[in-house]
Amino acid sequence: MKIMKYINLIVLMAAIATIVSCQPQNKKSTAKNTTIPNRKWWKEAVVYQIYPRSFKDSNGDGIGDLKGIISKLDYVKSLGVNVIWLNPIFASPNHDNGYDISDYREIMKQFGTMADFDTLLNEMHHRGLKLVLDLVVNHTSSDHEWFKQSRSSRTNPYRDFYHWWPAERGKPAKRFSFFDVNNNAWRYDSTTNAYYLHYFARSQPDLNWENPKVRQAIFKMMRFWFNKGIDGFRMDVIPFIAKDTTFPKMPAKYHGNWAHFYANGPHLHEYLKEMNKEVLSKYPNTMTVAEGAGVTIGEALKFVDPARKELNMLYNFDGMSLGYIPGTYKELDPKGVKLVDFKNVYSRWDSIYENKGWGTIYLGNHDQPRMVTRWGNDSPQFRALSSKMLTTFLMTMRATPFYYFGDELGMTNIKFDSIKDYEDIETLHEYQHLKNTGGNLKKFLDNQKMVARDNGRTPFQWDTTKNAGFTTGKPWLKVNPNYKTINVAAEEKNPNSVLSYFKKIIQLRKDNLVLVYGKYTLLDKENPDVYAYTRVLNGEKVLVLLNFTTHKASAKLSFDMNKAKLLIDNYNTVPDANAVKTFTLRPYEAAIFELK
Ligand code: NOJ
């Protein structure tokens, strides 16, 4: 009897193990056989974003560089991603870490040389990886030769490359600057007794896109990089490029929302069409993605409807803005984010691309805190689980995932105590602004621990050696002390690590095109704890269940789970069969089922 019971138990466990395997199921045949209209490589890609300054330093100066990236391409390839997006790598005085370019055709000295760039591109292509560069053309650095010329005299041929307001006309109408200590986007320059415009820092003057010569110069520069063989551009604040050069007062309809106002310049879409005609259409197998700052959901298709011949994709800020108190400087609402609101944002953005265009999805980048700290839970108990759960979300939505380096390890916010530790112009200027105006500095610093951009910029954690193996020198920004446990070397060895899960789920997405192209339907909409949805493509159906809480939670669904097959689950123990039937999830559990 005892032996029979034992055998039965083994048979039962083996059956459960096959059904409930945590490994992705290989379904390459399905992926190939389905007929899907408008397939594009960039829709099926996973983009891995590298902040070059913080990835890998090859020469001990404490700053990541191109040779460092080259030395780690096998690691990137091992992840299963297809595209690398690099933050700006061009010559720059680095007031805004490369978003202030002084020469578009030179590589930033700290990052290496053009020869290093050529090697990088070759080595990437050799491994089947594509390269997307950052196109920063709303502004240049004030060290750019164009600006030096432009500011030198009112009659210089480059004068109209930028926006100038002669002081004899009085003060120009208010424009808000994101990184100015006085929040003022006009800077007086005594050389020519005029103000110039800078939506960002004083050292980032805005280019005058209304001048056809500026557009031609930029298009030429874009062709230069495409001719080298790059595979696309991520376009920095591209919606801001067009301006009404009469500089009227901000119209009331924008309700003080400067980003929205800036994203609605008069000739914006003409310029993007011109860019498409003159450059992008000549490199048809490449991809473009607009940083959709200030773009509302109703305006998104203007950028990405293929019939309009502008850009391929746009990423929006609606999800990222959740949880901030409106009208404040990224001040977190103590009430937190309601999951129902989160679901609404992502569901609405999915719906606009139902018939045309294509979306993007991200939960972290170099302008954001770490994904797990902001959207999951970075406590030791839940860090790994919630990282995996958020990754499951990113990899199962109908949009191209833009995945930020380090999130595949579950890297967390560093939460600096002192302003002295910060390097970012945004934090430093806002701190100075508050200091000048008698603001609450303690409150600001507390909030920065959660929201500051430097949290997402700390050096990558390779191993347990000094400085996490990032550099042999002094790192430009402090390394997060938790590198002793959160690092590539440790996670590569552990089949249940955040890193191992990331690789599995990328493979799952690749093997199941339903996860890329399938129709998305939100289920149990008002559920405050669980995000549940299906993806359906050509008769295939998968169910995604995500518990966003620290407690058990279930969803109200009516599928026959007897025939469901578990494709992946972020717990490395098998879920209880009863829990599967009642859709009960453990804290931060993520599960994907194939439904019959
Ligand atoms: C958006 C970029 O992502 C950010 O890092 C930068 O500071 C601003 N644009 C200005 O270029």
Coordinates of C-alpha atoms and ligand atoms in Angstrom, one line a residue:
M1 CA 0.0 0.0 0.0
K2 CA 2.7 2.4 1.1
I3 CA 4.7 1.7 -2.1
M4 CA 1.6 2.2 -4.3
K5 CA 0.9 5.5 -2.6
Y6 CA 4.5 6.5 -3.1
I7 CA 4.4 5.6 -6.8
N8 CA 1.2 7.5 -7.2
L9 CA 2.7 10.5 -5.6
I10 CA 5.7 10.3 -8.0
V11 CA 3.4 10.0 -11.0
L12 CA 1.3 12.9 -9.8
M13 CA 4.4 15.1 -9.2
A14 CA 5.8 14.2 -12.6
A15 CA 2.5 15.2 -14.2
I16 CA 2.3 18.5 -12.4
A17 CA 5.9 19.2 -13.2
T18 CA 5.3 18.8 -16.9
I19 CA 2.2 21.0 -16.8
V20 CA 3.7 23.5 -14.5
S21 CA 7.2 23.8 -15.7
C22 CA 8.9 27.1 -15.1
Q23 CA 10.8 26.8 -18.3
P24 CA 9.4 28.5 -21.4
Q25 CA 7.9 26.1 -23.9
N26 CA 9.5 26.0 -27.2
K27 CA 6.9 26.8 -29.8
K28 CA 9.0 27.9 -32.7
S29 CA 6.8 26.1 -35.2
T30 CA 3.7 28.1 -34.2
A31 CA 5.7 31.4 -34.4
K32 CA 6.6 30.6 -38.0
N33 CA 3.4 29.3 -39.3
T34 CA 1.0 32.0 -38.3
T35 CA 0.1 34.7 -40.9
I36 CA 0.4 38.1 -39.3
P37 CA 0.0 41.3 -41.3
N38 CA 2.6 44.1 -41.1
R39 CA 5.3 42.1 -39.3
K40 CA 8.4 44.2 -38.7
W41 CA 11.7 43.2 -37.0
W42 CA 11.4 46.2 -34.6
K43 CA 7.9 45.1 -33.4
E44 CA 9.3 41.7 -32.5
A45 CA 12.5 43.0 -30.9
V46 CA 13.4 43.6 -27.3
V47 CA 15.5 46.8 -27.0
Y48 CA 18.1 46.8 -24.3
Q49 CA 19.1 50.3 -23.2
I50 CA 22.7 50.8 -22.1
Y51 CA 23.7 54.0 -20.3
P52 CA 27.3 53.9 -21.6
R53 CA 28.8 55.9 -18.7
S54 CA 27.7 53.3 -16.2
F55 CA 28.0 49.9 -18.1
K56 CA 31.7 48.9 -18.1
D57 CA 34.9 51.0 -17.9
S58 CA 37.9 49.6 -19.8
N59 CA 40.6 52.1 -18.9
G60 CA 40.2 52.7 -15.2
D61 CA 39.1 56.4 -15.5
G62 CA 35.8 55.6 -13.6
I63 CA 33.6 56.2 -16.6
G64 CA 32.1 53.5 -18.8
D65 CA 33.2 53.5 -22.4
L66 CA 32.8 51.8 -25.8
K67 CA 35.6 49.3 -25.3
G68 CA 33.9 48.3 -22.1
I69 CA 30.7 47.7 -24.0
I70 CA 32.5 45.7 -26.7
S71 CA 34.0 43.5 -24.0
K72 CA 30.5 42.7 -22.7
L73 CA 28.7 42.0 -25.9
D74 CA 28.6 38.3 -25.3
Y75 CA 26.8 39.0 -22.1
V76 CA 24.2 41.2 -23.9
K77 CA 23.8 38.6 -26.6
S78 CA 23.2 35.9 -23.9
L79 CA 20.2 37.8 -22.6
G80 CA 18.3 37.2 -25.9
V81 CA 17.7 40.9 -26.7
N82 CA 18.0 42.0 -30.3
V83 CA 18.7 45.7 -30.1
I84 CA 21.0 48.0 -28.1
W85 CA 20.0 51.6 -27.6
L86 CA 22.9 53.7 -26.4
N87 CA 22.4 57.0 -24.7
P88 CA 24.4 59.8 -26.4
I89 CA 28.0 58.9 -27.2
F90 CA 29.0 62.1 -29.0
A91 CA 31.4 64.8 -28.0
S92 CA 30.0 66.7 -25.1
P93 CA 31.0 68.8 -22.1
N94 CA 28.7 66.5 -20.1
H95 CA 26.6 69.0 -18.3
D96 CA 23.7 66.6 -18.9
N97 CA 25.7 63.4 -19.5
G98 CA 25.9 63.7 -23.3
Y99 CA 22.5 65.3 -23.9
D100 CA 24.5 68.4 -24.6
I101 CA 26.3 67.6 -27.8
S102 CA 29.2 69.8 -29.0
D103 CA 30.0 67.8 -32.1
Y104 CA 27.6 65.3 -33.7
R105 CA 30.3 63.5 -35.6
E106 CA 32.8 62.9 -32.9
I107 CA 32.8 60.3 -30.2
M108 CA 32.9 61.6 -26.6
K109 CA 36.6 61.5 -25.5
Q110 CA 35.8 59.6 -22.3
F111 CA 33.9 56.9 -24.3
G112 CA 36.7 56.3 -26.9
T113 CA 37.3 57.0 -30.6
M114 CA 35.5 56.6 -33.9
A115 CA 37.6 53.5 -34.5
D116 CA 36.1 52.1 -31.2
F117 CA 32.7 52.9 -32.5
D118 CA 33.3 51.1 -35.8
T119 CA 34.5 48.1 -33.9
L120 CA 31.5 48.2 -31.6
L121 CA 29.1 48.3 -34.6
N122 CA 30.9 45.5 -36.4
E123 CA 31.0 43.3 -33.3
M124 CA 27.3 43.9 -32.7
H125 CA 26.3 43.1 -36.2
H126 CA 28.5 40.0 -36.2
R127 CA 26.4 38.8 -33.2
G128 CA 23.1 39.7 -34.8
L129 CA 22.6 42.7 -32.5
K130 CA 21.2 46.0 -33.9
L131 CA 22.3 49.4 -32.8
V132 CA 20.1 52.4 -32.1
L133 CA 21.7 55.8 -31.3
D134 CA 20.3 58.8 -29.5
L135 CA 19.4 61.7 -31.7
V136 CA 19.5 64.9 -29.6
V137 CA 18.5 67.7 -32.0
N138 CA 16.1 69.9 -30.0
H139 CA 19.2 71.5 -28.6
T140 CA 23.0 71.3 -28.8
S141 CA 25.6 72.2 -26.2
S142 CA 26.5 75.8 -25.9
D143 CA 30.0 74.5 -26.8
H144 CA 28.9 73.5 -30.2
E145 CA 30.6 75.4 -33.0
W146 CA 27.2 76.5 -34.4
F147 CA 26.3 78.2 -31.1
K148 CA 29.7 79.7 -30.7
Q149 CA 29.3 81.3 -34.1
S150 CA 25.6 82.2 -33.4
R151 CA 26.3 84.1 -30.2
S152 CA 29.3 85.9 -31.6
S153 CA 27.3 88.6 -33.6
R154 CA 23.9 89.4 -34.8
T155 CA 25.0 89.1 -38.4
N156 CA 26.9 85.8 -38.1
P157 CA 25.7 83.3 -40.7
Y158 CA 24.8 80.9 -37.9
R159 CA 22.8 83.5 -35.9
D160 CA 19.5 81.9 -37.0
F161 CA 20.6 78.4 -36.0
Y162 CA 19.2 79.2 -32.6
H163 CA 16.4 81.3 -31.1
W164 CA 17.3 84.9 -30.2
W165 CA 15.2 87.6 -28.7
P166 CA 16.8 91.1 -29.0
A167 CA 16.8 92.8 -25.6
E168 CA 15.6 96.1 -27.0
R169 CA 12.2 94.5 -27.5
G170 CA 11.9 94.1 -23.8
K171 CA 11.7 90.7 -21.9
P172 CA 10.4 87.8 -24.0
A173 CA 7.2 86.0 -22.9
K174 CA 7.8 83.4 -20.1
R175 CA 9.1 80.0 -21.1
F176 CA 9.8 77.4 -18.5
S177 CA 13.1 75.6 -18.4
F178 CA 13.4 72.1 -17.0
F179 CA 17.0 72.4 -15.7
D180 CA 17.4 76.1 -15.0
V181 CA 18.0 77.2 -11.4
N182 CA 15.4 79.9 -12.0
N183 CA 13.2 77.7 -14.2
N184 CA 13.7 80.4 -16.8
A185 CA 14.2 79.2 -20.4
W186 CA 15.5 82.6 -21.6
R187 CA 19.1 83.5 -20.9
Y188 CA 20.5 87.0 -21.4
D189 CA 23.7 87.1 -23.4
S190 CA 25.5 90.4 -23.2
T191 CA 27.7 89.8 -26.3
T192 CA 24.8 90.7 -28.6
N193 CA 22.4 92.1 -26.0
A194 CA 19.9 89.4 -26.6
Y195 CA 18.2 86.4 -24.9
Y196 CA 18.5 82.9 -26.2
L197 CA 16.1 80.0 -25.6
H198 CA 16.9 76.8 -23.7
Y199 CA 14.1 74.5 -22.7
F200 CA 16.7 72.6 -20.7
A201 CA 19.9 73.9 -19.1
R202 CA 21.6 77.2 -20.0
S203 CA 24.3 75.1 -21.7
Q204 CA 21.7 73.5 -23.9
P205 CA 20.4 76.2 -26.3
D206 CA 17.5 75.2 -28.5
L207 CA 18.1 74.8 -32.3
N208 CA 15.9 76.8 -34.6
W209 CA 14.2 74.2 -36.7
E210 CA 12.3 76.9 -38.5
N211 CA 15.5 77.6 -40.4
P212 CA 15.8 75.2 -43.3
K213 CA 19.6 75.2 -43.0
V214 CA 19.3 73.7 -39.6
R215 CA 17.1 71.0 -40.8
Q216 CA 19.4 70.2 -43.7
A217 CA 22.5 70.1 -41.4
I218 CA 20.7 67.7 -39.1
F219 CA 19.5 65.5 -41.9
K220 CA 23.0 65.3 -43.3
M221 CA 24.3 64.3 -39.9
M222 CA 21.6 61.6 -39.6
R223 CA 22.7 60.2 -43.1
F224 CA 26.3 60.1 -41.9
W225 CA 25.4 57.7 -39.1
F226 CA 23.0 55.7 -41.2
N227 CA 25.7 55.3 -43.8
K228 CA 28.0 53.9 -41.1
G229 CA 25.3 51.2 -40.7
I230 CA 23.4 52.0 -37.6
D231 CA 19.9 50.5 -37.3
G232 CA 17.9 53.5 -36.0
F233 CA 17.5 56.5 -33.7
R234 CA 15.8 57.1 -30.5
M235 CA 14.8 60.8 -30.8
D236 CA 15.3 62.9 -27.7
V237 CA 12.3 65.3 -26.9
I238 CA 11.6 65.3 -30.6
P239 CA 8.1 66.7 -30.2
F240 CA 9.7 69.9 -28.8
I241 CA 11.6 70.9 -32.0
A242 CA 9.0 73.2 -33.6
K243 CA 8.4 76.7 -32.1
D244 CA 6.2 79.7 -32.8
T245 CA 9.0 82.2 -33.3
T246 CA 6.8 85.1 -32.4
F247 CA 7.0 83.7 -28.9
P248 CA 3.5 84.5 -27.7
K249 CA 2.3 84.0 -24.1
M250 CA 1.5 80.3 -23.5
P251 CA -2.1 79.9 -24.6
A252 CA -4.5 79.2 -21.7
K253 CA -5.6 75.9 -23.2
Y254 CA -2.4 74.3 -22.1
H255 CA -3.2 75.0 -18.4
G256 CA 0.4 75.6 -17.4
N257 CA 1.4 72.2 -18.8
W258 CA 4.7 73.3 -20.4
A259 CA 5.6 69.9 -21.9
H260 CA 2.3 69.7 -23.7
F261 CA 2.7 73.2 -25.0
Y262 CA 6.2 72.5 -26.2
A263 CA 5.1 69.4 -28.0
N264 CA 2.6 71.3 -30.1
G265 CA 4.8 73.6 -32.2
P266 CA 3.2 74.8 -35.4
H267 CA 5.2 72.9 -38.0
L268 CA 6.2 69.8 -36.1
H269 CA 4.7 67.2 -38.3
E270 CA 5.9 68.9 -41.5
Y271 CA 9.4 68.7 -40.2
L272 CA 9.0 65.0 -39.3
K273 CA 7.6 64.3 -42.8
E274 CA 10.5 66.1 -44.3
M275 CA 12.9 64.1 -42.2
N276 CA 11.2 60.9 -43.3
K277 CA 11.4 61.9 -47.0
E278 CA 15.0 63.1 -46.9
V279 CA 16.5 60.5 -44.6
L280 CA 14.4 57.7 -43.1
S281 CA 12.7 56.6 -46.3
K282 CA 16.2 56.0 -47.7
Y283 CA 17.0 53.5 -45.0
P284 CA 13.8 51.5 -45.0
N285 CA 15.0 48.6 -42.7
T286 CA 15.8 50.9 -39.8
M287 CA 13.7 51.9 -36.8
T288 CA 12.8 55.2 -35.1
V289 CA 11.3 55.9 -31.7
A290 CA 10.2 59.3 -30.5
E291 CA 10.6 60.3 -26.9
G292 CA 7.0 61.4 -26.6
A293 CA 7.5 64.1 -24.0
G294 CA 4.3 66.2 -23.8
V295 CA 2.4 64.1 -26.3
T296 CA -1.1 63.2 -25.2
I297 CA -2.7 59.9 -26.2
G298 CA -4.9 61.6 -28.8
E299 CA -1.9 62.9 -30.6
A300 CA 0.2 59.8 -30.7
L301 CA -1.0 58.4 -34.0
K302 CA 0.1 61.6 -35.7
F303 CA 3.7 60.4 -35.1
V304 CA 3.4 56.7 -35.8
D305 CA 0.5 56.1 -38.3
P306 CA 2.5 54.5 -41.1
A307 CA 0.3 56.2 -43.7
R308 CA 1.6 59.6 -42.5
K309 CA 5.2 58.6 -43.1
E310 CA 6.8 60.1 -40.0
L311 CA 8.2 57.7 -37.3
N312 CA 7.8 54.1 -36.3
M313 CA 7.2 54.3 -32.5
L314 CA 6.7 56.7 -29.7
Y315 CA 7.0 56.2 -26.0
N316 CA 4.6 57.9 -23.7
F317 CA 4.9 59.3 -20.2
D318 CA 1.4 58.6 -18.9
G319 CA 2.4 55.5 -17.0
M320 CA 5.6 57.1 -15.6
S321 CA 3.7 60.1 -14.3
L322 CA 1.4 58.1 -12.2
G323 CA 1.9 58.6 -8.5
Y324 CA 3.4 62.1 -8.8
I325 CA 1.4 64.9 -7.3
P326 CA 0.3 67.0 -10.4
G327 CA 2.0 70.4 -10.6
T328 CA 4.9 69.4 -8.3
Y329 CA 8.4 68.6 -9.2
K330 CA 8.1 64.8 -9.3
E331 CA 6.8 64.7 -5.7
L332 CA 5.4 61.3 -4.8
D333 CA 1.9 61.1 -3.6
P334 CA 2.0 59.3 -0.3
K335 CA -1.2 57.5 -1.3
G336 CA 0.8 55.6 -3.9
V337 CA -0.5 54.4 -7.3
K338 CA -3.8 52.5 -7.7
L339 CA -3.4 49.4 -9.8
V340 CA -6.7 50.2 -11.4
D341 CA -5.3 53.5 -12.7
F342 CA -2.1 51.8 -13.9
K343 CA -4.1 49.2 -15.8
N344 CA -6.3 51.9 -17.4
V345 CA -3.2 53.8 -18.7
Y346 CA -1.7 50.8 -20.3
S347 CA -5.0 49.5 -21.7
R348 CA -5.8 52.9 -23.2
W349 CA -2.4 53.1 -24.9
D350 CA -2.9 49.6 -26.2
S351 CA -6.2 50.4 -27.7
I352 CA -5.0 53.3 -29.8
Y353 CA -2.7 51.0 -31.8
E354 CA -5.5 48.4 -32.3
N355 CA -5.7 49.1 -36.0
K356 CA -2.6 51.0 -36.9
G357 CA 0.7 52.2 -35.5
W358 CA 2.7 50.3 -32.9
G359 CA 3.4 50.9 -29.2
T360 CA 6.3 50.7 -26.8
I361 CA 6.5 49.7 -23.2
Y362 CA 9.0 50.5 -20.5
L363 CA 9.2 50.9 -16.7
G364 CA 12.7 52.2 -16.4
N365 CA 15.3 54.2 -18.2
H366 CA 18.0 56.8 -17.5
D367 CA 15.5 59.4 -16.5
Q368 CA 13.7 57.2 -14.0
P369 CA 14.4 55.6 -10.7
R370 CA 15.0 51.8 -10.7
M371 CA 12.0 49.8 -11.9
V372 CA 11.7 47.5 -8.9
T373 CA 12.0 50.4 -6.4
R374 CA 9.4 52.5 -8.1
W375 CA 6.9 49.9 -9.4
G376 CA 7.6 46.8 -7.4
N377 CA 9.1 46.2 -4.0
D378 CA 12.8 46.4 -3.3
S379 CA 12.7 44.8 0.2
P380 CA 14.9 41.6 0.5
Q381 CA 11.7 39.5 0.7
F382 CA 10.1 40.7 -2.5
R383 CA 12.8 42.3 -4.7
A384 CA 13.4 39.3 -6.9
L385 CA 9.8 38.3 -7.1
S386 CA 8.5 41.7 -7.9
S387 CA 11.3 42.3 -10.5
K388 CA 10.3 39.2 -12.3
M389 CA 6.6 40.1 -12.1
L390 CA 7.3 43.5 -13.7
T391 CA 9.4 41.9 -16.3
T392 CA 6.6 39.5 -17.1
F393 CA 4.3 42.6 -17.6
L394 CA 6.9 44.2 -20.0
M395 CA 7.4 41.1 -22.0
T396 CA 3.7 40.2 -22.5
M397 CA 2.2 43.5 -23.7
R398 CA 1.5 44.3 -27.3
A399 CA 4.3 46.8 -27.8
T400 CA 8.1 46.8 -28.2
P401 CA 9.7 46.5 -24.8
F402 CA 12.5 49.0 -24.0
Y403 CA 14.3 47.3 -21.2
Y404 CA 16.8 49.3 -19.1
F405 CA 20.2 47.7 -18.3
G406 CA 20.4 46.5 -14.7
D407 CA 16.7 45.8 -14.3
E408 CA 17.5 42.2 -15.5
L409 CA 19.4 41.9 -12.2
G410 CA 16.8 43.6 -10.1
M411 CA 19.1 46.5 -9.4
T412 CA 17.6 49.0 -6.9
N413 CA 17.6 52.7 -6.1
I414 CA 20.8 53.7 -4.3
K415 CA 18.8 56.3 -2.2
F416 CA 21.6 58.8 -1.5
D417 CA 21.5 60.6 1.9
S418 CA 23.4 63.7 0.9
I419 CA 23.2 66.2 -2.0
K420 CA 26.9 65.7 -2.3
D421 CA 26.5 62.3 -3.7
Y422 CA 24.4 63.4 -6.7
E423 CA 25.8 64.2 -10.1
D424 CA 22.6 64.8 -12.1
I425 CA 22.0 68.4 -13.3
E426 CA 18.2 67.9 -12.7
T427 CA 18.6 67.1 -9.0
L428 CA 21.4 69.7 -8.4
H429 CA 19.6 72.5 -10.1
E430 CA 16.3 71.9 -8.4
Y431 CA 18.1 71.7 -5.1
Q432 CA 19.7 75.0 -5.8
H433 CA 16.4 76.5 -6.9
L434 CA 14.8 75.4 -3.6
K435 CA 17.7 76.7 -1.6
N436 CA 17.4 80.1 -3.3
T437 CA 13.7 80.3 -2.8
G438 CA 13.6 78.9 0.8
G439 CA 12.0 75.6 -0.1
N440 CA 12.0 72.5 2.0
L441 CA 15.4 70.8 1.3
K442 CA 14.9 67.9 3.6
K443 CA 11.6 67.0 2.0
F444 CA 13.2 67.3 -1.4
L445 CA 16.1 65.0 -0.5
D446 CA 13.8 62.4 1.0
N447 CA 11.7 62.4 -2.2
Q448 CA 14.9 62.2 -4.4
K449 CA 15.7 58.9 -2.8
M450 CA 12.7 57.5 -4.6
V451 CA 12.6 59.6 -7.8
A452 CA 16.0 61.0 -8.7
R453 CA 17.5 60.0 -12.1
D454 CA 20.9 59.1 -10.5
N455 CA 19.2 56.1 -8.9
G456 CA 19.0 54.5 -12.3
R457 CA 22.5 55.6 -13.3
T458 CA 24.7 53.9 -10.7
P459 CA 27.3 51.6 -12.2
F460 CA 26.3 48.2 -13.5
Q461 CA 26.9 45.3 -11.0
W462 CA 29.1 42.7 -12.7
D463 CA 30.5 40.8 -9.7
T464 CA 31.7 41.0 -6.1
T465 CA 35.1 42.5 -6.8
K466 CA 35.9 46.1 -6.0
N467 CA 33.4 48.6 -7.5
A468 CA 31.2 45.7 -8.6
G469 CA 33.7 44.9 -11.4
F470 CA 32.7 48.1 -13.2
T471 CA 36.0 50.0 -12.9
T472 CA 39.4 49.6 -11.4
G473 CA 39.4 53.4 -10.8
K474 CA 37.0 55.7 -8.8
P475 CA 33.5 55.3 -10.3
W476 CA 32.0 58.6 -11.5
L477 CA 28.9 57.8 -9.4
K478 CA 28.8 55.6 -6.3
V479 CA 28.2 51.9 -6.8
N480 CA 25.2 50.6 -4.9
P481 CA 26.6 48.6 -1.9
N482 CA 24.2 45.8 -2.6
Y483 CA 26.4 44.7 -5.5
K484 CA 27.8 42.0 -3.2
T485 CA 24.6 40.0 -3.7
I486 CA 23.0 41.6 -6.7
N487 CA 25.4 41.0 -9.6
V488 CA 25.8 39.2 -12.9
A489 CA 28.3 36.6 -11.7
A490 CA 26.0 35.4 -8.9
E491 CA 22.8 35.6 -10.9
E492 CA 24.3 33.7 -13.9
K493 CA 25.0 30.8 -11.5
N494 CA 21.5 30.7 -10.0
P495 CA 18.8 29.2 -12.2
N496 CA 16.1 31.0 -10.2
S497 CA 17.7 34.5 -10.3
V498 CA 16.0 37.6 -11.8
L499 CA 18.6 37.3 -14.6
S500 CA 17.7 33.7 -15.4
Y501 CA 14.0 34.5 -15.4
F502 CA 14.6 37.4 -17.8
K503 CA 16.4 35.2 -20.3
K504 CA 13.6 32.6 -20.1
I505 CA 10.8 35.1 -20.6
I506 CA 12.5 36.7 -23.6
Q507 CA 12.8 33.3 -25.1
L508 CA 9.1 32.7 -24.4
R509 CA 8.2 35.9 -26.2
K510 CA 10.3 35.0 -29.2
D511 CA 8.8 31.6 -29.4
N512 CA 5.2 32.7 -29.0
L513 CA 4.3 35.5 -31.4
V514 CA 0.9 35.7 -29.7
L515 CA 2.8 37.6 -27.0
V516 CA 4.0 40.1 -29.5
Y517 CA 1.0 40.6 -31.9
G518 CA -1.9 39.0 -30.1
K519 CA -5.0 41.1 -29.3
Y520 CA -4.9 42.4 -25.7
T521 CA -8.0 42.2 -23.5
L522 CA -8.0 43.5 -19.9
L523 CA -9.9 41.2 -17.5
D524 CA -11.4 41.9 -14.1
K525 CA -10.8 45.5 -14.6
E526 CA -11.6 46.8 -11.2
N527 CA -9.5 44.3 -9.3
P528 CA -7.3 46.4 -7.1
D529 CA -4.5 43.8 -6.7
V530 CA -4.3 41.7 -9.8
Y531 CA -3.6 42.7 -13.4
A532 CA -5.1 40.0 -15.6
Y533 CA -5.3 40.0 -19.4
T534 CA -5.4 37.7 -22.4
R535 CA -3.5 37.9 -25.6
V536 CA -5.1 36.2 -28.6
L537 CA -3.7 35.5 -32.1
N538 CA -5.0 33.2 -34.8
G539 CA -6.8 30.9 -32.4
E540 CA -4.0 30.9 -29.8
K541 CA -4.8 32.3 -26.4
V542 CA -2.7 33.1 -23.4
L543 CA -3.7 34.4 -20.0
V544 CA -1.3 36.6 -18.0
L545 CA -1.9 37.0 -14.3
L546 CA 0.2 39.5 -12.2
N547 CA -0.2 40.1 -8.5
F548 CA 1.0 43.6 -7.7
T549 CA 0.7 43.2 -3.9
T550 CA 2.6 41.7 -0.9
H551 CA -0.4 39.4 -0.1
K552 CA -2.2 36.6 -1.7
A553 CA -4.8 37.9 -4.2
S554 CA -7.1 36.4 -6.7
A555 CA -8.8 37.4 -9.9
K556 CA -12.5 36.9 -10.9
L557 CA -12.2 35.0 -14.2
S558 CA -14.1 32.1 -15.8
F559 CA -11.7 30.1 -17.8
D560 CA -11.5 26.3 -17.7
M561 CA -8.2 25.9 -16.0
N562 CA -8.3 22.1 -16.3
K563 CA -7.0 22.4 -19.8
A564 CA -4.7 25.4 -19.2
K565 CA -1.0 24.9 -19.5
L566 CA 1.4 26.9 -17.4
L567 CA 4.1 28.5 -19.6
I568 CA 6.1 30.3 -17.0
D569 CA 5.7 31.3 -13.3
N570 CA 8.1 33.5 -11.3
Y571 CA 7.9 31.3 -8.2
N572 CA 10.3 28.4 -8.4
T573 CA 7.9 26.2 -6.6
V574 CA 4.9 24.6 -8.3
P575 CA 1.6 26.4 -7.6
D576 CA -1.2 24.6 -5.8
A577 CA -3.6 23.1 -8.4
N578 CA -6.5 24.6 -6.4
A579 CA -5.0 28.0 -6.5
V580 CA -4.7 27.7 -10.2
K581 CA -8.4 26.9 -10.6
T582 CA -9.4 29.9 -8.4
F583 CA -6.8 32.2 -9.9
T584 CA -5.2 32.8 -6.5
L585 CA -1.8 34.2 -6.8
R586 CA 1.0 34.4 -4.2
P587 CA 2.6 37.8 -3.3
Y588 CA 4.0 39.4 -6.5
E589 CA 3.3 36.1 -8.4
A590 CA 3.3 36.3 -12.2
A591 CA 2.0 33.4 -14.3
I592 CA 1.3 32.9 -18.0
F593 CA -1.0 30.1 -19.1
E594 CA -1.8 28.9 -22.5
L595 CA -5.6 28.4 -22.7
K596 CA -7.2 25.7 -24.8
Ligands
NOJ1 C1 15.4 63.7 -22.4 C2 16.5 62.8 -22.0 O1 16.1 61.5 -21.9 C3 17.1 63.4 -20.7 O2 18.0 62.5 -20.1 C4 17.7 64.7 -21.0 O3 18.1 65.3 -19.9 C5 16.7 65.6 -21.7 N1 15.9 65.0 -22.7 C6 17.4 66.8 -22.4 O4 18.0 66.3 -23.5

